[in-house]
Structure formats: structure tokens, C-alpha cells
Tab-separated table of C-alpha atoms and ligand atoms in Angstrom:
chain	number	residue	atom	x	y	z
M	1	MET	CA	25.010	5.798	17.846
M	2	PRO	CA	27.490	3.531	16.718
M	3	LYS	CA	26.556	0.662	14.311
M	4	ILE	CA	27.476	-2.858	15.718
M	5	LEU	CA	27.495	-5.689	13.374
M	6	VAL	CA	26.500	-9.172	15.577
M	7	THR	CA	27.705	-12.161	14.050
M	8	GLY	CA	25.415	-15.405	15.118
M	9	GLY	CA	22.814	-12.675	16.294
M	10	ALA	CA	20.206	-14.790	15.706
M	11	GLY	CA	21.311	-17.288	18.327
M	12	TYR	CA	20.870	-17.838	22.016
M	13	ILE	CA	23.542	-15.324	23.432
M	14	GLY	CA	23.657	-13.319	20.361
M	15	SER	CA	19.562	-12.467	20.423
M	16	HIS	CA	19.933	-11.582	24.371
M	17	THR	CA	22.729	-9.398	23.780
M	18	ILE	CA	20.931	-7.657	20.971
M	19	ILE	CA	17.795	-6.712	23.181
M	20	GLU	CA	20.437	-5.116	25.500
M	21	LEU	CA	22.197	-3.419	22.771
M	22	ILE	CA	18.905	-2.040	21.562
M	23	LYS	CA	18.082	-0.902	25.118
M	24	GLN	CA	21.159	1.309	24.977
M	25	ASN	CA	20.222	2.564	21.966
M	26	TYR	CA	22.899	1.250	19.563
M	27	LYS	CA	22.148	0.397	15.883
M	28	VAL	CA	22.343	-3.376	15.436
M	29	ILE	CA	22.881	-5.221	12.229
M	30	ILE	CA	22.573	-9.051	12.471
M	31	ALA	CA	24.284	-11.695	10.263
M	32	ASP	CA	23.857	-15.216	10.820
M	33	ASN	CA	23.607	-18.166	8.689
M	34	LEU	CA	21.009	-19.763	10.405
M	35	SER	CA	22.682	-23.309	11.024
M	36	ASN	CA	21.311	-23.388	14.453
M	37	SER	CA	19.139	-20.700	15.035
M	38	ASP	CA	15.679	-19.561	13.890
M	39	ILE	CA	14.745	-16.474	11.901
M	40	ARG	CA	11.544	-16.081	14.247
M	41	VAL	CA	13.693	-14.834	16.847
M	42	LEU	CA	13.783	-11.455	14.903
M	43	ASP	CA	10.164	-11.227	15.770
M	44	GLY	CA	10.556	-11.826	19.236
M	45	ILE	CA	13.096	-9.044	19.363
M	46	GLU	CA	10.638	-6.598	17.706
M	47	LYS	CA	8.210	-7.631	20.289
M	48	ILE	CA	10.443	-6.773	22.890
M	49	THR	CA	12.284	-3.735	21.667
M	50	GLY	CA	9.920	-2.392	19.194
M	51	ILE	CA	12.908	-2.535	16.801
M	52	LYS	CA	13.480	-5.131	14.045
M	53	PRO	CA	17.139	-5.202	13.143
M	54	GLU	CA	18.534	-5.613	9.732
M	55	PHE	CA	19.260	-8.944	8.970
M	56	HIS	CA	21.934	-10.856	6.444
M	57	LYS	CA	22.132	-14.522	5.979
M	58	ILE	CA	25.775	-14.912	5.520
M	59	ASP	CA	28.065	-17.838	6.405
M	60	PHE	CA	31.625	-15.865	7.659
M	61	ALA	CA	33.567	-19.404	6.902
M	62	ASP	CA	32.754	-18.264	3.336
M	63	THR	CA	35.696	-16.109	2.137
M	64	LYS	CA	33.924	-14.596	-0.667
M	65	ALA	CA	30.448	-14.274	1.088
M	66	THR	CA	32.332	-12.644	3.932
M	67	LYS	CA	34.292	-9.986	1.607
M	68	ASP	CA	30.975	-9.193	-0.218
M	69	PHE	CA	29.215	-8.306	2.955
M	70	PHE	CA	31.680	-6.104	4.326
M	71	ASP	CA	32.189	-4.329	0.977
M	72	LYS	CA	28.559	-3.204	1.205
M	73	GLN	CA	28.431	-2.245	4.923
M	74	LYS	CA	29.488	1.104	5.931
M	75	ASN	CA	30.492	2.575	9.271
M	76	ILE	CA	30.307	-0.668	11.432
M	77	ASP	CA	32.098	0.483	14.641
M	78	THR	CA	32.243	-2.719	16.373
M	79	ILE	CA	31.734	-6.320	15.529
M	80	ILE	CA	30.447	-8.876	18.422
M	81	HIS	CA	31.433	-12.098	16.986
M	82	PHE	CA	29.080	-14.923	18.500
M	83	ALA	CA	29.123	-16.983	15.169
M	84	ALA	CA	30.458	-20.367	16.023
M	85	PHE	CA	29.568	-24.008	16.428
M	86	LYS	CA	29.513	-24.772	20.471
M	87	ALA	CA	28.700	-28.662	21.015
M	88	VAL	CA	31.757	-30.054	22.967
M	89	GLY	CA	30.595	-33.744	22.124
M	90	GLU	CA	30.061	-33.020	18.441
M	91	SER	CA	33.378	-31.424	18.000
M	92	VAL	CA	34.908	-34.653	19.396
M	93	ASP	CA	33.380	-36.541	16.517
M	94	PHE	CA	33.702	-33.883	13.806
M	95	PRO	CA	36.879	-31.737	14.560
M	96	LEU	CA	37.253	-30.403	10.963
M	97	LYS	CA	33.342	-29.041	10.859
M	98	TYR	CA	34.621	-27.125	14.159
M	99	TYR	CA	37.989	-25.839	12.855
M	100	LYS	CA	36.869	-25.073	9.715
M	101	ASN	CA	34.071	-22.927	10.778
M	102	ASN	CA	35.025	-21.151	14.022
M	103	ILE	CA	38.680	-20.321	12.664
M	104	PHE	CA	38.002	-19.682	9.393
M	105	SER	CA	34.962	-17.358	10.053
M	106	LEU	CA	37.458	-15.536	12.337
M	107	ILE	CA	40.285	-15.162	10.237
M	108	ASN	CA	37.840	-13.823	7.345
M	109	ILE	CA	36.187	-11.230	9.656
M	110	LEU	CA	39.676	-10.190	10.822
M	111	GLU	CA	40.973	-9.712	7.319
M	112	ASN	CA	37.767	-7.708	6.528
M	113	MET	CA	38.013	-5.686	9.599
M	114	LYS	CA	41.230	-4.440	8.704
M	115	LYS	CA	40.385	-3.892	5.240
M	116	ASN	CA	37.131	-1.840	6.045
M	117	MET	CA	38.877	-0.332	9.064
M	118	VAL	CA	36.354	-1.483	11.319
M	119	LYS	CA	38.026	-1.206	14.523
M	120	ASN	CA	36.835	-3.055	17.475
M	121	ILE	CA	35.828	-6.654	18.058
M	122	VAL	CA	34.240	-8.487	20.900
M	123	PHE	CA	35.041	-12.442	20.913
M	124	SER	CA	32.996	-14.774	22.366
M	125	SER	CA	35.424	-17.276	24.367
M	126	SER	CA	34.675	-19.736	26.839
M	127	CYS	CA	35.788	-20.874	30.392
M	128	THR	CA	36.362	-24.442	28.308
M	129	VAL	CA	40.074	-22.693	27.856
M	130	TYR	CA	40.960	-23.404	31.404
M	131	GLY	CA	40.237	-27.032	31.480
M	132	GLN	CA	40.273	-28.536	34.829
M	133	ALA	CA	42.277	-25.972	36.840
M	134	GLU	CA	43.857	-27.026	39.879
M	135	ARG	CA	42.621	-23.727	41.983
M	136	MET	CA	39.168	-22.700	42.320
M	137	PRO	CA	37.702	-19.910	41.588
M	138	VAL	CA	39.676	-19.483	38.107
M	139	THR	CA	40.924	-15.948	37.038
M	140	GLU	CA	42.336	-14.429	34.021
M	141	LYS	CA	45.620	-15.492	34.942
M	142	THR	CA	44.924	-19.220	35.700
M	143	PRO	CA	47.263	-20.962	33.108
M	144	ILE	CA	45.424	-22.416	30.306
M	145	LYS	CA	45.809	-25.944	29.678
M	146	LYS	CA	45.766	-27.795	26.411
M	147	ALA	CA	42.143	-28.093	25.411
M	148	ASP	CA	40.196	-31.260	25.923
M	149	SER	CA	38.066	-30.927	23.189
M	150	PRO	CA	38.304	-29.424	19.345
M	151	TYR	CA	35.689	-26.890	20.323
M	152	GLY	CA	37.759	-25.924	23.249
M	153	ASN	CA	40.639	-25.705	20.946
M	154	THR	CA	38.895	-23.456	18.668
M	155	LYS	CA	38.512	-20.665	21.494
M	156	GLN	CA	42.080	-21.391	22.346
M	157	ILE	CA	43.070	-20.558	18.975
M	158	GLY	CA	40.790	-17.705	18.322
M	159	GLU	CA	42.223	-15.968	21.569
M	160	ASP	CA	45.584	-16.465	20.331
M	161	ILE	CA	44.689	-15.178	16.555
M	162	LEU	CA	43.146	-12.414	18.090
M	163	MET	CA	46.056	-11.583	20.228
M	164	ASP	CA	48.751	-11.774	17.556
M	165	PHE	CA	46.230	-9.481	15.325
M	166	GLY	CA	45.925	-7.098	18.045
M	167	LYS	CA	49.743	-6.966	18.537
M	168	ALA	CA	50.377	-6.743	14.551
M	169	ASN	CA	47.761	-3.940	14.340
M	170	PRO	CA	47.751	-1.605	17.428
M	171	ASN	CA	44.779	0.338	15.811
M	172	PHE	CA	42.454	-2.477	16.111
M	173	ASN	CA	40.900	-3.331	19.788
M	174	VAL	CA	39.985	-6.770	20.963
M	175	VAL	CA	37.816	-7.588	24.199
M	176	ALA	CA	37.613	-11.666	24.625
M	177	LEU	CA	34.906	-12.934	27.104
M	178	ARG	CA	35.408	-15.998	28.553
M	179	TYR	CA	31.549	-17.197	29.198
M	180	PHE	CA	30.864	-19.682	32.003
M	181	ASN	CA	27.607	-21.291	31.631
M	182	PRO	CA	24.819	-19.284	30.320
M	183	ILE	CA	21.209	-20.287	31.203
M	184	GLY	CA	17.810	-18.765	31.270
M	185	ALA	CA	15.735	-16.680	28.887
M	186	HIS	CA	14.392	-13.387	28.449
M	187	GLU	CA	12.006	-12.277	31.472
M	188	THR	CA	9.327	-11.630	29.049
M	189	GLY	CA	9.556	-15.611	27.928
M	190	ILE	CA	9.562	-14.388	24.043
M	191	ILE	CA	12.860	-15.308	23.397
M	192	GLY	CA	15.257	-18.175	24.657
M	193	GLU	CA	17.511	-20.593	23.951
M	194	LEU	CA	15.966	-23.113	20.951
M	195	PRO	CA	18.163	-26.310	20.955
M	196	LYS	CA	17.792	-28.241	17.874
M	197	GLY	CA	16.996	-32.003	18.573
M	198	ILE	CA	18.069	-33.927	21.940
M	199	PRO	CA	19.711	-30.998	23.723
M	200	ASN	CA	23.446	-31.372	24.933
M	201	ASN	CA	23.174	-28.677	27.874
M	202	LEU	CA	21.922	-29.319	31.388
M	203	ILE	CA	18.839	-26.542	31.367
M	204	PRO	CA	17.224	-27.369	28.238
M	205	PHE	CA	17.037	-31.153	29.407
M	206	VAL	CA	15.924	-30.216	32.574
M	207	THR	CA	12.889	-28.253	31.366
M	208	GLN	CA	12.197	-30.605	28.549
M	209	THR	CA	11.936	-33.323	31.163
M	210	ALA	CA	9.847	-31.456	33.348
M	211	ILE	CA	7.395	-30.649	30.277
M	212	GLY	CA	7.274	-34.076	29.215
M	213	ILE	CA	9.172	-34.177	25.885
M	214	ARG	CA	12.308	-36.175	27.816
M	215	LYS	CA	11.368	-39.119	29.834
M	216	GLN	CA	14.067	-38.718	32.385
M	217	LEU	CA	17.165	-36.407	32.849
M	218	GLN	CA	20.523	-38.359	33.329
M	219	ILE	CA	22.647	-36.808	35.668
M	220	PHE	CA	26.345	-37.398	34.451
M	221	GLY	CA	28.322	-38.937	37.434
M	222	ASN	CA	27.971	-38.454	41.278
M	223	ASP	CA	31.364	-39.749	42.158
M	224	TYR	CA	33.129	-36.259	41.662
M	225	ASN	CA	35.502	-34.605	44.400
M	226	THR	CA	32.581	-32.162	45.346
M	227	PRO	CA	30.044	-31.754	48.467
M	228	ASP	CA	27.258	-33.988	46.628
M	229	GLY	CA	29.579	-35.815	44.211
M	230	THR	CA	27.899	-33.918	41.236
M	231	ALA	CA	30.005	-31.742	38.918
M	232	ILE	CA	30.045	-28.034	39.486
M	233	ARG	CA	29.797	-25.135	37.065
M	234	ASP	CA	29.145	-21.336	36.988
M	235	TYR	CA	25.601	-20.837	35.897
M	236	ILE	CA	25.044	-17.199	34.537
M	237	HIS	CA	21.821	-16.095	33.846
M	238	VAL	CA	21.772	-15.261	29.711
M	239	CYS	CA	20.655	-11.389	30.461
M	240	ASP	CA	23.533	-10.616	32.602
M	241	LEU	CA	25.829	-12.218	29.798
M	242	ALA	CA	24.393	-9.898	27.440
M	243	THR	CA	24.952	-6.739	29.703
M	244	ALA	CA	28.704	-7.886	29.698
M	245	HIS	CA	28.923	-6.927	26.015
M	246	VAL	CA	27.561	-3.952	26.627
M	247	ALA	CA	30.372	-3.146	29.207
M	248	ALA	CA	32.495	-4.493	26.791
M	249	ILE	CA	31.960	-2.153	24.195
M	250	ASP	CA	32.331	0.683	26.573
M	251	ARG	CA	35.382	-0.971	27.421
M	252	LEU	CA	36.633	-0.610	23.859
M	253	LYS	CA	36.225	3.353	23.799
M	254	ASN	CA	38.645	3.420	26.172
M	255	LYS	CA	41.196	1.326	24.688
M	256	GLU	CA	44.325	3.840	24.864
M	257	LYS	CA	44.147	3.480	28.377
M	258	PHE	CA	44.096	-0.552	28.654
M	259	GLY	CA	45.808	-1.674	25.720
M	260	ASN	CA	44.298	-3.480	22.719
M	261	PHE	CA	43.780	-7.066	24.087
M	262	GLU	CA	42.055	-7.913	26.731
M	263	VAL	CA	40.339	-10.905	28.444
M	264	PHE	CA	37.501	-11.245	30.906
M	265	ASN	CA	35.939	-13.974	32.977
M	266	VAL	CA	31.849	-13.367	32.778
M	267	GLY	CA	30.140	-15.833	35.366
M	268	THR	CA	28.695	-15.168	38.678
M	269	GLY	CA	31.394	-16.380	40.926
M	270	THR	CA	29.402	-18.724	42.479
M	271	GLY	CA	29.772	-22.963	41.754
M	272	ILE	CA	26.795	-24.656	41.646
M	273	SER	CA	26.435	-28.702	41.012
M	274	VAL	CA	24.095	-30.645	39.212
M	275	LEU	CA	21.915	-31.880	42.012
M	276	GLU	CA	21.485	-28.318	43.417
M	277	ILE	CA	20.301	-27.111	40.085
M	278	VAL	CA	17.824	-30.130	40.048
M	279	LYS	CA	16.634	-29.186	43.506
M	280	GLU	CA	16.485	-25.501	42.887
M	281	PHE	CA	14.607	-26.077	39.844
M	282	GLU	CA	12.247	-27.981	41.786
M	283	THR	CA	11.861	-25.558	44.350
M	284	VAL	CA	11.243	-22.531	41.818
M	285	THR	CA	8.995	-24.184	39.403
M	286	GLY	CA	7.082	-26.996	42.092
M	287	GLN	CA	7.784	-29.627	39.253
M	288	LYS	CA	9.045	-32.736	40.522
M	289	LEU	CA	12.173	-33.909	38.019
M	290	ASN	CA	12.603	-37.540	36.679
M	291	TYR	CA	16.305	-38.063	36.862
M	292	LYS	CA	18.802	-41.011	37.437
M	293	ILE	CA	22.255	-40.860	38.148
M	294	VAL	CA	24.233	-42.556	35.320
M	295	GLY	CA	28.059	-42.754	34.484
M	296	ARG	CA	30.207	-39.889	33.856
M	297	ARG	CA	30.166	-37.823	30.527
M	298	LYS	CA	33.224	-38.069	28.649
M	299	GLY	CA	35.374	-34.837	28.056
M	300	ASP	CA	33.518	-33.395	31.480
M	301	ILE	CA	35.448	-31.885	33.671
M	302	GLU	CA	34.844	-31.926	37.438
M	303	LYS	CA	34.460	-28.383	38.575
M	304	VAL	CA	34.523	-24.559	37.249
M	305	TRP	CA	33.703	-21.406	38.474
M	306	ALA	CA	34.787	-17.672	37.888
M	307	ASP	CA	36.725	-15.288	40.020
M	308	THR	CA	34.943	-12.185	38.577
M	309	LYS	CA	36.495	-9.339	40.296
M	310	PHE	CA	38.539	-8.432	37.255
M	311	ALA	CA	35.278	-7.771	35.212
M	312	GLU	CA	33.743	-5.691	38.496
M	313	LYS	CA	36.298	-3.732	38.632
M	314	GLN	CA	37.806	-3.231	34.795
M	315	LEU	CA	34.157	-3.415	33.293
M	316	ASN	CA	32.135	-2.176	36.014
M	317	TRP	CA	29.930	-5.124	35.530
M	318	LYS	CA	28.359	-7.756	37.866
M	319	ALA	CA	25.743	-10.454	37.178
M	320	LYS	CA	22.784	-9.423	39.307
M	321	ARG	CA	19.940	-11.961	38.627
M	322	THR	CA	19.891	-15.125	40.774
M	323	LEU	CA	19.616	-18.870	39.695
M	324	SER	CA	16.197	-18.611	40.968
M	325	ASP	CA	15.295	-15.724	38.404
M	326	ALA	CA	17.298	-17.995	35.544
M	327	LEU	CA	15.799	-21.135	36.306
M	328	SER	CA	12.176	-19.627	36.473
M	329	SER	CA	12.810	-17.773	32.911
M	330	ALA	CA	14.010	-20.848	31.546
M	331	TRP	CA	10.740	-22.552	32.534
M	332	LYS	CA	8.429	-19.706	31.445
M	333	TRP	CA	10.342	-20.018	27.911
M	334	GLU	CA	9.962	-23.618	27.856
M	335	LYS	CA	6.129	-23.461	28.503
M	336	THR	CA	5.657	-20.867	25.877
M	337	ILE	CA	7.623	-23.025	23.110
M	338	TYR	CA	5.299	-26.082	24.198
M	339	ASN	CA	2.375	-24.375	23.784
M	340	GLU	CA	3.195	-22.825	20.464
M	341	GLN	CA	4.331	-26.294	19.241
M	342	MET	CA	0.927	-27.938	20.746
M	343	THR	CA	-1.019	-24.950	18.686
M	344	MET	CA	0.933	-25.534	15.245
M	345	ASN	CA	-0.021	-29.080	15.635
M	346	LYS	CA	-3.349	-28.692	16.059
W	401	UDP	N1	24.695	-32.829	32.687
W	401	UDP	C1	24.286	-33.494	33.330
W	401	UDP	N2	22.954	-33.940	32.070
W	401	UDP	C2	22.688	-33.530	31.029
W	401	UDP	C3	23.606	-32.171	30.628
W	401	UDP	C4	24.202	-31.994	31.459
W	401	UDP	O1	24.124	-34.225	34.313
W	401	UDP	O2	21.869	-34.201	30.299
W	401	UDP	C5	26.079	-32.096	33.596
W	401	UDP	C6	27.282	-32.124	32.890
W	401	UDP	O3	27.730	-33.084	33.312
W	401	UDP	C7	28.220	-30.950	33.250
W	401	UDP	C8	26.776	-29.962	33.605
W	401	UDP	O4	25.588	-30.465	33.468
W	401	UDP	O5	28.347	-31.110	34.568
W	401	UDP	C9	26.658	-28.881	32.600
W	401	UDP	O6	26.492	-29.352	31.347
W	401	UDP	P1	26.136	-28.529	30.146
W	401	UDP	O7	26.446	-29.518	28.829
W	401	UDP	O8	25.283	-27.410	30.451
W	401	UDP	O9	27.666	-27.491	29.954
W	401	UDP	P2	29.054	-27.815	29.984
W	401	UDP	O10	29.590	-27.181	31.242
W	401	UDP	O11	29.577	-29.064	29.734
W	401	UDP	O12	29.466	-26.693	29.138
């Protein structure tokens, strides 16, 4: 089976994708600088799949280290490039950190792909490229607006770099996946999201509040122009997002038919408000959540959800799991890491 290099493979989406790749018998190599991930995820992958993939600690923003790494690799068929910084708020405070890491690493990888004739790349893009679109749901043709944050800009620039690279190099193939909001964890409860410090994202904050690590969830704004006043997003189970990468690799096998640069929305097609998340979490887990409404968070948009028809038709992929599946898996995972922590502290 073809060999897939997964950059950022120790991270949240990367690790769940690796499970799906191994299930499909792909040979996987992980490269990650562990800046926002934990090497122990490899044990989790082994527990679930029976296979511990080859691991390399690499910082792809480092040009020399990237070259040295690729020079030693043979027969990589496809790269799935997850490795990037992803916190919107942090990117506003530290823009250069974001541009340097996210853009340098992409360029270094593309240069080495070219040199070593690695033909295919799947790129982690984001629905942030749409900004606050005028019409919902957003399709792949919805106009891209000027990014609201340096993070969002790195994804826009990343897509542009890949498009230009594809035009100049017709033998190389690119699929960019625009992720909506990934949530949840592997159904076994063995791997999941491991935010360092105070979580930025809603679901880890919800589960940490429910288990008692955080006192209270703050809901950022209830004065949006939405049915209950709170902001709306398209929350997709991370395991569904993972299978979209397998579909993207299949797509890359048929590039002659489709052109060598394509972009797909990867969401569920359903918009859910923050209050709906809270209510659903309470129903699914039986936990009462302590929350209060506070002011809006800087940089947040009011609403976004995906039109998924293009991915459904062209990738033959669709999100299958429900919001309730996602929230109960996130809760199961929170309990696992909490208990682990308690045992370690004893
Ligand atoms: N949110 C919230 N409280 C939190 C974290 C997030 O109310 O502690 C809201 C946030 O304002 C947004 C939604 O939850 O409307 C999803 O936020 P998240 O950071 O998870 O993802 P984003 O859509 O910003 O990428």
C-alpha cells in the first residue's frame, strides 16, 4: 500500500486520521515537532490499531531539518500536512510566530516534494477563509474575504501557494480540505484532543467545566442575529473529518480527471448555536453545566455552516456521526484523561 507522510500526526486531527489510514492498510509515517502534542498518542494509536507508526521529531519550519528528513525518505506517495499553529487569538498577539511556522513549513515541504518527486499533498485548510459570509451555507464558491486573523490569513495564503504551485507543476496534485469545527474523540476513549493549558475551543472548555477543572463556561455573546442570540458553527465529529482525508487520497489517485488543485468543505451541513451545544451536552451526559453569558469574543463571526454537496458528490464522503455521538465521545475522553491525571498524582 502507498506510504503516507502525516505531518502533525501526533496532534488532534492528525492522530484520528492515522487510525483511519491504518484501517485502510496505508503505511503511515508521522513527523511532528511535538510543540502542541504528546508523544503518548502513539501508544493510543497502537492500542487501537495494533500498529505503532514510524515517528520522526521534525520541525518543518526548519529548512535544513526538512531537507535532511526528506533526503532520507523513500517512496512517499502522499503527504497530509496538518502541522501548523491553530489558535486564532494567539495569532493576533504573535503574528510572526504564525506566519513563520505555517508558511515556512508549507514552502519547505513543497520544495522537498518537488525535489523528491512526492506527487500528492492534502492540506489542512479551514472555514476561517470565508470570514463572515453573506449567505449560508457556504459553498466552495463563496467569495473568500480578507482574513480576520493572522491564523486565517496563513490558511488563505497556504491555499494560494498551493494553487500557484499546482499551476506551475502540473504533475503535482493538491487537495485542500476546509475544516469546519472538529469536536469529539475516538469512540474507544483512547485518543482525543489534548489542549495545553486553558482551552480556547468550546468543547474542551465544556468538558473541563463539567468535570470540575474549570469553574464556569463563559458563553461569548448572546446578542448575535441568530435564533437564540449565540453564535452558530458547524461541529463535525473528528472521526468523520478523519475519513474525509482517506476520501481525499482516493481523489488524488484520479487526478487526470479532476485537475490538480481542488478545495472541499468538510462539515456536516448543520449550524448549531453555542446554547444548543450546552443543552445537548447536558442531555447526552446528564451533567449540569455551569455557564454564564459574557460579551462577544474578539474576532468571532456570527455564523457559518457548510454546504457539503460538493464533497458528497465528488469525494463520495459524508459526515455520519451525530452531534450526540461527538459530545458523548468528548465526555468519555475527558473522563479518561482526568482519571489518568488523578492516578498519576496519587
Ligand atoms: N465559545 C464560547 N466559550 C468558550 C469557547 C468558545 O462561547 O469558552 C464559542 C465561540 O465564541 C464560538 C464557538 O463557541 O462562537 C466556537 O468556538 P471555538 O473556539 O471552539 O471555534 P472557532 O469557531 O472560534 O474556530
